[in-house]
Amino acid sequence: MAASDVPMSPELEQIDGEIQDIFRALQNGFQKIDKIKDSNRQSKQLEELTGKMRECKRLIKEFDRVLKDEEKRNTSEVNKQLNDKKQFMIKELNSYVTLRKTYQSSLGNKRIELFDAGNDQVAEDNVQMASEMSNQQLIDSGVRQMDQTDQAIERSKMVVAQTVEVGAQTATTLTQQTDQMKRIGNELDSVHFSLKKASQMVKEIGRQVATDKCIMAFLFLIVCGVIAIIVVKIVNPHNKSIPDIPGLAPPAPPAQNRKLLSIDAFRML
């Protein structure tokens, strides 16, 4: 059924084109398996085809999802044709799944699980049963699994050891950083105390300086007053309103007054 036979939206056309490309790749791939003689290469080719079938299954589910979204916009006839096309793609994919099982059974390798269990028509059980394997194959498979388990355990031990080492280094680093933070806190306290003490000392010095300035100003005023009185006394010695300055001799009396004082003193004698 070609894509042009059924009217489809651009999104459905794109999905359908990808599915058809995968079907062509599957057809060519199974044809190549017949030409390959090496069983290992056949197994590898079969695994690649299995991956393509998984991708095809995903695209068919995407096709069904878009089809349900567009179901209301399409006519009933178009929806019927699109559903028929989806069923055709599922049947074609199932045919390739059956072909893959045939090749894998002939190779005698462990089957690869392709689809999950569910309501999907393409879901199948692809795990080889232990009864289909020979004793030697069972032994070899068990040895390989034990080796892989041992390797996984060793890797886990290495990861755990590395994790413990990193945890110890991290704990040491955190302890060092905690101690450093404590030291920084103590240093900050010391700096704060020193700044507080320096501030108090600056205030005391300021008060002392202010007191000294007041004293100097007061002394300056006293000196200025004394100088002013001395100047006034010298300029106007008979001014009685200005008292004598202690330690400063009064002005000498005039000559006539000195004579009168001498005469009075003589009479008294």
mmCIF file of C-alpha atoms in Angstrom:
data_model
loop_
_atom_site.group_PDB
_atom_site.id
_atom_site.type_symbol
_atom_site.label_atom_id
_atom_site.label_comp_id
_atom_site.label_asym_id
_atom_site.label_seq_id
_atom_site.Cartn_x
_atom_site.Cartn_y
_atom_site.Cartn_z
ATOM 1 C CA MET A 1 0.000 0.000 0.000
ATOM 2 C CA ALA A 2 1.775 3.170 -1.184
ATOM 3 C CA ALA A 3 1.664 6.424 0.656
ATOM 4 C CA SER A 4 -0.031 8.127 -2.291
ATOM 5 C CA ASP A 5 -3.001 5.705 -2.087
ATOM 6 C CA VAL A 6 -4.164 7.183 1.234
ATOM 7 C CA PRO A 7 -4.508 10.912 1.993
ATOM 8 C CA MET A 8 -2.210 11.698 4.938
ATOM 9 C CA SER A 9 -1.019 14.775 6.783
ATOM 10 C CA PRO A 10 2.633 15.857 6.306
ATOM 11 C CA GLU A 11 3.554 14.426 9.724
ATOM 12 C CA LEU A 12 2.046 11.013 8.901
ATOM 13 C CA GLU A 13 3.723 11.059 5.482
ATOM 14 C CA GLN A 14 7.096 11.679 7.125
ATOM 15 C CA ILE A 15 6.613 8.822 9.637
ATOM 16 C CA ASP A 16 5.375 6.505 6.885
ATOM 17 C CA GLY A 17 8.419 7.357 4.766
ATOM 18 C CA GLU A 18 10.790 6.504 7.621
ATOM 19 C CA ILE A 19 8.985 3.202 8.205
ATOM 20 C CA GLN A 20 9.222 2.273 4.514
ATOM 21 C CA ASP A 21 12.948 3.079 4.547
ATOM 22 C CA ILE A 22 13.400 0.711 7.496
ATOM 23 C CA PHE A 23 11.444 -2.037 5.733
ATOM 24 C CA ARG A 24 13.730 -1.721 2.688
ATOM 25 C CA ALA A 25 16.784 -1.806 4.964
ATOM 26 C CA LEU A 26 15.448 -4.937 6.697
ATOM 27 C CA GLN A 27 14.833 -6.642 3.377
ATOM 28 C CA ASN A 28 18.347 -5.883 2.134
ATOM 29 C CA GLY A 29 19.840 -6.859 5.508
ATOM 30 C CA PHE A 30 18.280 -10.308 5.573
ATOM 31 C CA GLN A 31 19.425 -10.874 2.009
ATOM 32 C CA LYS A 32 22.998 -10.049 3.074
ATOM 33 C CA ILE A 33 22.876 -12.560 5.949
ATOM 34 C CA ASP A 34 22.587 -15.424 3.451
ATOM 35 C CA LYS A 35 25.814 -14.279 1.783
ATOM 36 C CA ILE A 36 27.758 -14.046 5.088
ATOM 37 C CA LYS A 37 29.552 -17.263 6.044
ATOM 38 C CA ASP A 38 31.049 -16.191 9.379
ATOM 39 C CA SER A 39 28.628 -16.851 12.253
ATOM 40 C CA ASN A 40 29.969 -13.902 14.283
ATOM 41 C CA ARG A 41 29.342 -11.495 11.415
ATOM 42 C CA GLN A 42 25.904 -13.022 10.952
ATOM 43 C CA SER A 43 25.140 -12.417 14.633
ATOM 44 C CA LYS A 44 26.327 -8.817 14.362
ATOM 45 C CA GLN A 45 24.216 -8.269 11.252
ATOM 46 C CA LEU A 46 21.242 -9.795 13.046
ATOM 47 C CA GLU A 47 21.732 -7.433 16.008
ATOM 48 C CA GLU A 48 21.769 -4.436 13.650
ATOM 49 C CA LEU A 49 18.540 -5.621 12.047
ATOM 50 C CA THR A 50 17.032 -6.113 15.523
ATOM 51 C CA GLY A 51 17.822 -2.469 16.294
ATOM 52 C CA LYS A 52 16.091 -1.390 13.092
ATOM 53 C CA MET A 53 13.041 -3.420 14.075
ATOM 54 C CA ARG A 54 12.943 -1.687 17.443
ATOM 55 C CA GLU A 55 13.037 1.685 15.684
ATOM 56 C CA CYS A 56 10.296 0.537 13.305
ATOM 57 C CA LYS A 57 8.123 -0.481 16.249
ATOM 58 C CA ARG A 58 8.612 2.978 17.803
ATOM 59 C CA LEU A 59 7.638 4.677 14.534
ATOM 60 C CA ILE A 60 4.505 2.531 14.206
ATOM 61 C CA LYS A 61 3.474 3.601 17.706
ATOM 62 C CA GLU A 62 4.141 7.224 16.760
ATOM 63 C CA PHE A 63 2.074 6.714 13.584
ATOM 64 C CA ASP A 64 -0.809 5.375 15.696
ATOM 65 C CA ARG A 65 -0.569 8.312 18.133
ATOM 66 C CA VAL A 66 -0.699 10.932 15.358
ATOM 67 C CA LEU A 67 -3.513 8.992 13.698
ATOM 68 C CA LYS A 68 -5.606 9.184 16.889
ATOM 69 C CA ASP A 69 -4.902 12.927 17.193
ATOM 70 C CA GLU A 70 -6.085 13.533 13.623
ATOM 71 C CA GLU A 71 -8.997 11.122 13.770
ATOM 72 C CA LYS A 72 -11.593 13.849 14.386
ATOM 73 C CA ARG A 73 -10.369 15.919 11.448
ATOM 74 C CA ASN A 74 -10.495 13.030 8.948
ATOM 75 C CA THR A 75 -13.487 11.322 7.400
ATOM 76 C CA SER A 76 -14.453 7.828 8.456
ATOM 77 C CA GLU A 77 -13.240 6.441 5.118
ATOM 78 C CA VAL A 78 -9.827 8.061 5.507
ATOM 79 C CA ASN A 79 -9.524 6.821 9.090
ATOM 80 C CA LYS A 80 -10.370 3.289 7.919
ATOM 81 C CA GLN A 81 -7.702 3.431 5.220
ATOM 82 C CA LEU A 82 -5.096 4.749 7.638
ATOM 83 C CA ASN A 83 -5.921 2.024 10.199
ATOM 84 C CA ASP A 84 -5.638 -0.600 7.458
ATOM 85 C CA LYS A 85 -2.242 0.833 6.531
ATOM 86 C CA LYS A 86 -1.128 0.639 10.174
ATOM 87 C CA GLN A 87 -2.230 -3.017 10.397
ATOM 88 C CA PHE A 88 -0.365 -3.737 7.168
ATOM 89 C CA MET A 89 2.832 -2.222 8.605
ATOM 90 C CA ILE A 90 2.427 -4.290 11.792
ATOM 91 C CA LYS A 91 2.012 -7.495 9.784
ATOM 92 C CA GLU A 92 5.055 -6.687 7.688
ATOM 93 C CA LEU A 93 7.124 -6.010 10.817
ATOM 94 C CA ASN A 94 5.894 -9.310 12.331
ATOM 95 C CA SER A 95 7.066 -11.125 9.229
ATOM 96 C CA TYR A 96 10.575 -9.743 9.718
ATOM 97 C CA VAL A 97 10.417 -10.688 13.407
ATOM 98 C CA THR A 98 9.578 -14.264 12.433
ATOM 99 C CA LEU A 99 12.396 -14.259 9.895
ATOM 100 C CA ARG A 100 14.821 -12.996 12.533
ATOM 101 C CA LYS A 101 13.773 -15.810 14.870
ATOM 102 C CA THR A 102 14.448 -18.326 12.158
ATOM 103 C CA TYR A 103 17.950 -17.020 11.508
ATOM 104 C CA GLN A 104 18.721 -16.741 15.191
ATOM 105 C CA SER A 105 17.557 -20.271 15.858
ATOM 106 C CA SER A 106 19.848 -21.536 13.145
ATOM 107 C CA LEU A 107 22.786 -19.609 14.573
ATOM 108 C CA GLY A 108 22.228 -21.160 18.016
ATOM 109 C CA ASN A 109 22.955 -17.860 19.800
ATOM 110 C CA LYS A 110 21.206 -16.338 22.740
ATOM 111 C CA ARG A 111 18.049 -14.648 21.622
ATOM 112 C CA ILE A 112 17.681 -10.886 22.053
ATOM 113 C CA GLU A 113 14.480 -9.613 23.539
ATOM 114 C CA LEU A 114 12.867 -7.212 21.064
ATOM 115 C CA PHE A 115 9.502 -6.140 22.406
ATOM 116 C CA ASP A 116 7.959 -5.825 25.855
ATOM 117 C CA ALA A 117 4.939 -7.881 26.864
ATOM 118 C CA GLY A 118 1.654 -6.090 26.302
ATOM 119 C CA ASN A 119 -1.345 -5.665 24.040
ATOM 120 C CA ASP A 120 0.742 -4.749 21.011
ATOM 121 C CA GLN A 121 0.402 -7.346 18.244
ATOM 122 C CA VAL A 122 4.159 -7.277 17.551
ATOM 123 C CA ALA A 123 5.195 -8.211 21.154
ATOM 124 C CA GLU A 124 7.034 -11.544 21.294
ATOM 125 C CA ASP A 125 9.190 -13.563 23.647
ATOM 126 C CA ASN A 126 12.731 -13.563 22.219
ATOM 127 C CA VAL A 127 14.724 -15.033 25.120
ATOM 128 C CA GLN A 128 16.360 -18.381 24.400
ATOM 129 C CA MET A 129 15.257 -21.058 26.833
ATOM 130 C CA ALA A 130 17.913 -22.907 28.817
ATOM 131 C CA SER A 131 16.557 -26.212 27.522
ATOM 132 C CA GLU A 132 17.609 -25.237 23.971
ATOM 133 C CA MET A 133 21.278 -24.856 25.024
ATOM 134 C CA SER A 134 23.824 -27.641 25.276
ATOM 135 C CA ASN A 135 25.687 -28.415 28.479
ATOM 136 C CA GLN A 136 28.879 -26.824 27.191
ATOM 137 C CA GLN A 137 26.972 -23.702 26.185
ATOM 138 C CA LEU A 138 25.413 -23.527 29.644
ATOM 139 C CA ILE A 139 28.840 -23.910 31.282
ATOM 140 C CA ASP A 140 30.432 -21.286 29.029
ATOM 141 C CA SER A 141 27.546 -18.898 29.605
ATOM 142 C CA GLY A 142 27.776 -19.401 33.368
ATOM 143 C CA VAL A 143 31.543 -18.817 33.357
ATOM 144 C CA ARG A 144 31.148 -15.648 31.307
ATOM 145 C CA GLN A 145 28.468 -14.362 33.640
ATOM 146 C CA MET A 146 30.639 -15.137 36.684
ATOM 147 C CA ASP A 147 33.601 -13.320 35.107
ATOM 148 C CA GLN A 148 31.403 -10.353 34.295
ATOM 149 C CA THR A 149 30.036 -10.391 37.843
ATOM 150 C CA ASP A 150 33.557 -10.504 39.313
ATOM 151 C CA GLN A 151 34.629 -7.616 37.112
ATOM 152 C CA ALA A 152 31.555 -5.629 38.112
ATOM 153 C CA ILE A 153 32.315 -6.305 41.798
ATOM 154 C CA GLU A 154 35.939 -5.181 41.358
ATOM 155 C CA ARG A 155 34.772 -2.027 39.613
ATOM 156 C CA SER A 156 32.303 -1.403 42.420
ATOM 157 C CA LYS A 157 35.058 -1.885 45.009
ATOM 158 C CA MET A 158 37.264 0.610 43.180
ATOM 159 C CA VAL A 159 34.422 3.113 43.028
ATOM 160 C CA VAL A 160 33.702 2.635 46.742
ATOM 161 C CA ALA A 161 37.399 3.050 47.619
ATOM 162 C CA GLN A 162 37.629 6.195 45.532
ATOM 163 C CA THR A 163 34.440 7.512 47.122
ATOM 164 C CA VAL A 164 35.795 6.836 50.635
ATOM 165 C CA GLU A 165 39.078 8.553 49.750
ATOM 166 C CA VAL A 166 37.292 11.569 48.333
ATOM 167 C CA GLY A 167 35.055 11.684 51.422
ATOM 168 C CA ALA A 168 38.092 11.578 53.732
ATOM 169 C CA GLN A 169 39.797 14.350 51.783
ATOM 170 C CA THR A 170 36.620 16.391 51.872
ATOM 171 C CA ALA A 171 36.280 15.893 55.644
ATOM 172 C CA THR A 172 39.913 16.946 56.165
ATOM 173 C CA THR A 173 39.428 20.011 53.996
ATOM 174 C CA LEU A 174 36.257 20.959 55.884
ATOM 175 C CA THR A 175 38.051 20.548 59.224
ATOM 176 C CA GLN A 176 40.896 22.782 58.082
ATOM 177 C CA GLN A 177 38.478 25.374 56.789
ATOM 178 C CA THR A 178 36.543 25.248 60.085
ATOM 179 C CA ASP A 179 39.726 25.860 62.078
ATOM 180 C CA GLN A 180 40.684 28.668 59.737
ATOM 181 C CA MET A 181 37.269 30.275 60.166
ATOM 182 C CA LYS A 182 37.648 30.054 63.962
ATOM 183 C CA ARG A 183 41.057 31.734 63.772
ATOM 184 C CA ILE A 184 39.667 34.445 61.538
ATOM 185 C CA GLY A 185 36.809 34.985 64.035
ATOM 186 C CA ASN A 186 39.257 35.325 66.915
ATOM 187 C CA GLU A 187 41.387 37.760 64.927
ATOM 188 C CA LEU A 188 38.309 39.815 64.090
ATOM 189 C CA ASP A 189 37.396 39.949 67.795
ATOM 190 C CA SER A 190 40.913 41.148 68.624
ATOM 191 C CA VAL A 191 40.755 43.795 65.910
ATOM 192 C CA HIS A 192 37.355 44.941 67.144
ATOM 193 C CA PHE A 193 38.656 45.206 70.720
ATOM 194 C CA SER A 194 41.727 47.137 69.546
ATOM 195 C CA LEU A 195 39.578 49.525 67.505
ATOM 196 C CA LYS A 196 37.265 50.091 70.479
ATOM 197 C CA LYS A 197 40.198 50.784 72.794
ATOM 198 C CA ALA A 198 41.799 53.112 70.247
ATOM 199 C CA SER A 199 38.505 54.967 69.894
ATOM 200 C CA GLN A 200 38.331 55.475 73.663
ATOM 201 C CA MET A 201 41.918 56.735 73.725
ATOM 202 C CA VAL A 202 41.185 59.165 70.895
ATOM 203 C CA LYS A 203 38.193 60.492 72.822
ATOM 204 C CA GLU A 204 40.277 60.955 75.977
ATOM 205 C CA ILE A 205 43.009 62.737 74.048
ATOM 206 C CA GLY A 206 40.374 64.951 72.481
ATOM 207 C CA ARG A 207 38.987 65.858 75.892
ATOM 208 C CA GLN A 208 42.471 66.616 77.211
ATOM 209 C CA VAL A 209 43.233 68.771 74.198
ATOM 210 C CA ALA A 210 39.951 70.665 74.686
ATOM 211 C CA THR A 211 40.728 71.184 78.387
ATOM 212 C CA ASP A 212 44.232 72.443 77.606
ATOM 213 C CA LYS A 213 42.824 74.846 75.035
ATOM 214 C CA CYS A 214 40.339 76.239 77.569
ATOM 215 C CA ILE A 215 43.099 76.732 80.162
ATOM 216 C CA MET A 216 45.354 78.412 77.617
ATOM 217 C CA ALA A 217 42.529 80.678 76.548
ATOM 218 C CA PHE A 218 41.735 81.595 80.166
ATOM 219 C CA LEU A 219 45.420 82.353 80.905
ATOM 220 C CA PHE A 220 45.626 84.398 77.756
ATOM 221 C CA LEU A 221 42.638 86.463 78.888
ATOM 222 C CA ILE A 222 44.208 87.011 82.346
ATOM 223 C CA VAL A 223 47.499 88.122 80.810
ATOM 224 C CA CYS A 224 45.672 90.452 78.460
ATOM 225 C CA GLY A 225 43.730 91.965 81.416
ATOM 226 C CA VAL A 226 46.893 92.478 83.471
ATOM 227 C CA ILE A 227 48.636 94.123 80.534
ATOM 228 C CA ALA A 228 45.630 96.363 79.983
ATOM 229 C CA ILE A 229 45.618 97.477 83.641
ATOM 230 C CA ILE A 230 49.350 98.160 83.571
ATOM 231 C CA VAL A 231 49.013 100.226 80.455
ATOM 232 C CA VAL A 232 46.130 102.220 81.947
ATOM 233 C CA LYS A 233 48.054 102.842 85.188
ATOM 234 C CA ILE A 234 51.058 104.059 83.291
ATOM 235 C CA VAL A 235 49.032 106.300 81.046
ATOM 236 C CA ASN A 236 46.743 107.665 83.808
ATOM 237 C CA PRO A 237 48.398 107.135 87.196
ATOM 238 C CA HIS A 238 45.891 109.383 89.155
ATOM 239 C CA ASN A 239 42.861 107.326 88.109
ATOM 240 C CA LYS A 240 41.520 106.144 91.499
ATOM 241 C CA SER A 241 38.907 103.894 89.966
ATOM 242 C CA ILE A 242 41.611 101.431 89.046
ATOM 243 C CA PRO A 243 43.074 99.658 92.103
ATOM 244 C CA ASP A 244 46.784 99.174 92.478
ATOM 245 C CA ILE A 245 48.201 96.005 91.186
ATOM 246 C CA PRO A 246 49.883 93.936 93.915
ATOM 247 C CA GLY A 247 53.645 94.080 93.555
ATOM 248 C CA LEU A 248 53.512 97.173 91.404
ATOM 249 C CA ALA A 249 54.817 100.360 93.234
ATOM 250 C CA PRO A 250 52.505 103.373 93.223
ATOM 251 C CA PRO A 251 53.641 106.423 91.266
ATOM 252 C CA ALA A 252 56.055 108.853 93.015
ATOM 253 C CA PRO A 253 54.416 112.030 94.526
ATOM 254 C CA PRO A 254 55.243 115.459 93.059
ATOM 255 C CA ALA A 255 58.249 117.493 94.394
ATOM 256 C CA GLN A 256 56.071 120.069 96.236
ATOM 257 C CA ASN A 257 54.270 117.372 98.130
ATOM 258 C CA ARG A 258 57.577 115.894 99.123
ATOM 259 C CA LYS A 259 58.691 119.233 100.593
ATOM 260 C CA LEU A 260 55.490 119.595 102.644
ATOM 261 C CA LEU A 261 55.891 116.160 103.995
ATOM 262 C CA SER A 262 59.476 116.919 105.066
ATOM 263 C CA ILE A 263 58.407 120.117 106.936
ATOM 264 C CA ASP A 264 55.620 118.344 108.780
ATOM 265 C CA ALA A 265 57.989 115.631 109.799
ATOM 266 C CA PHE A 266 60.473 118.202 111.121
ATOM 267 C CA ARG A 267 57.816 119.994 113.221
ATOM 268 C CA MET A 268 56.739 116.797 114.778
ATOM 269 C CA LEU A 269 60.277 116.256 115.918
#
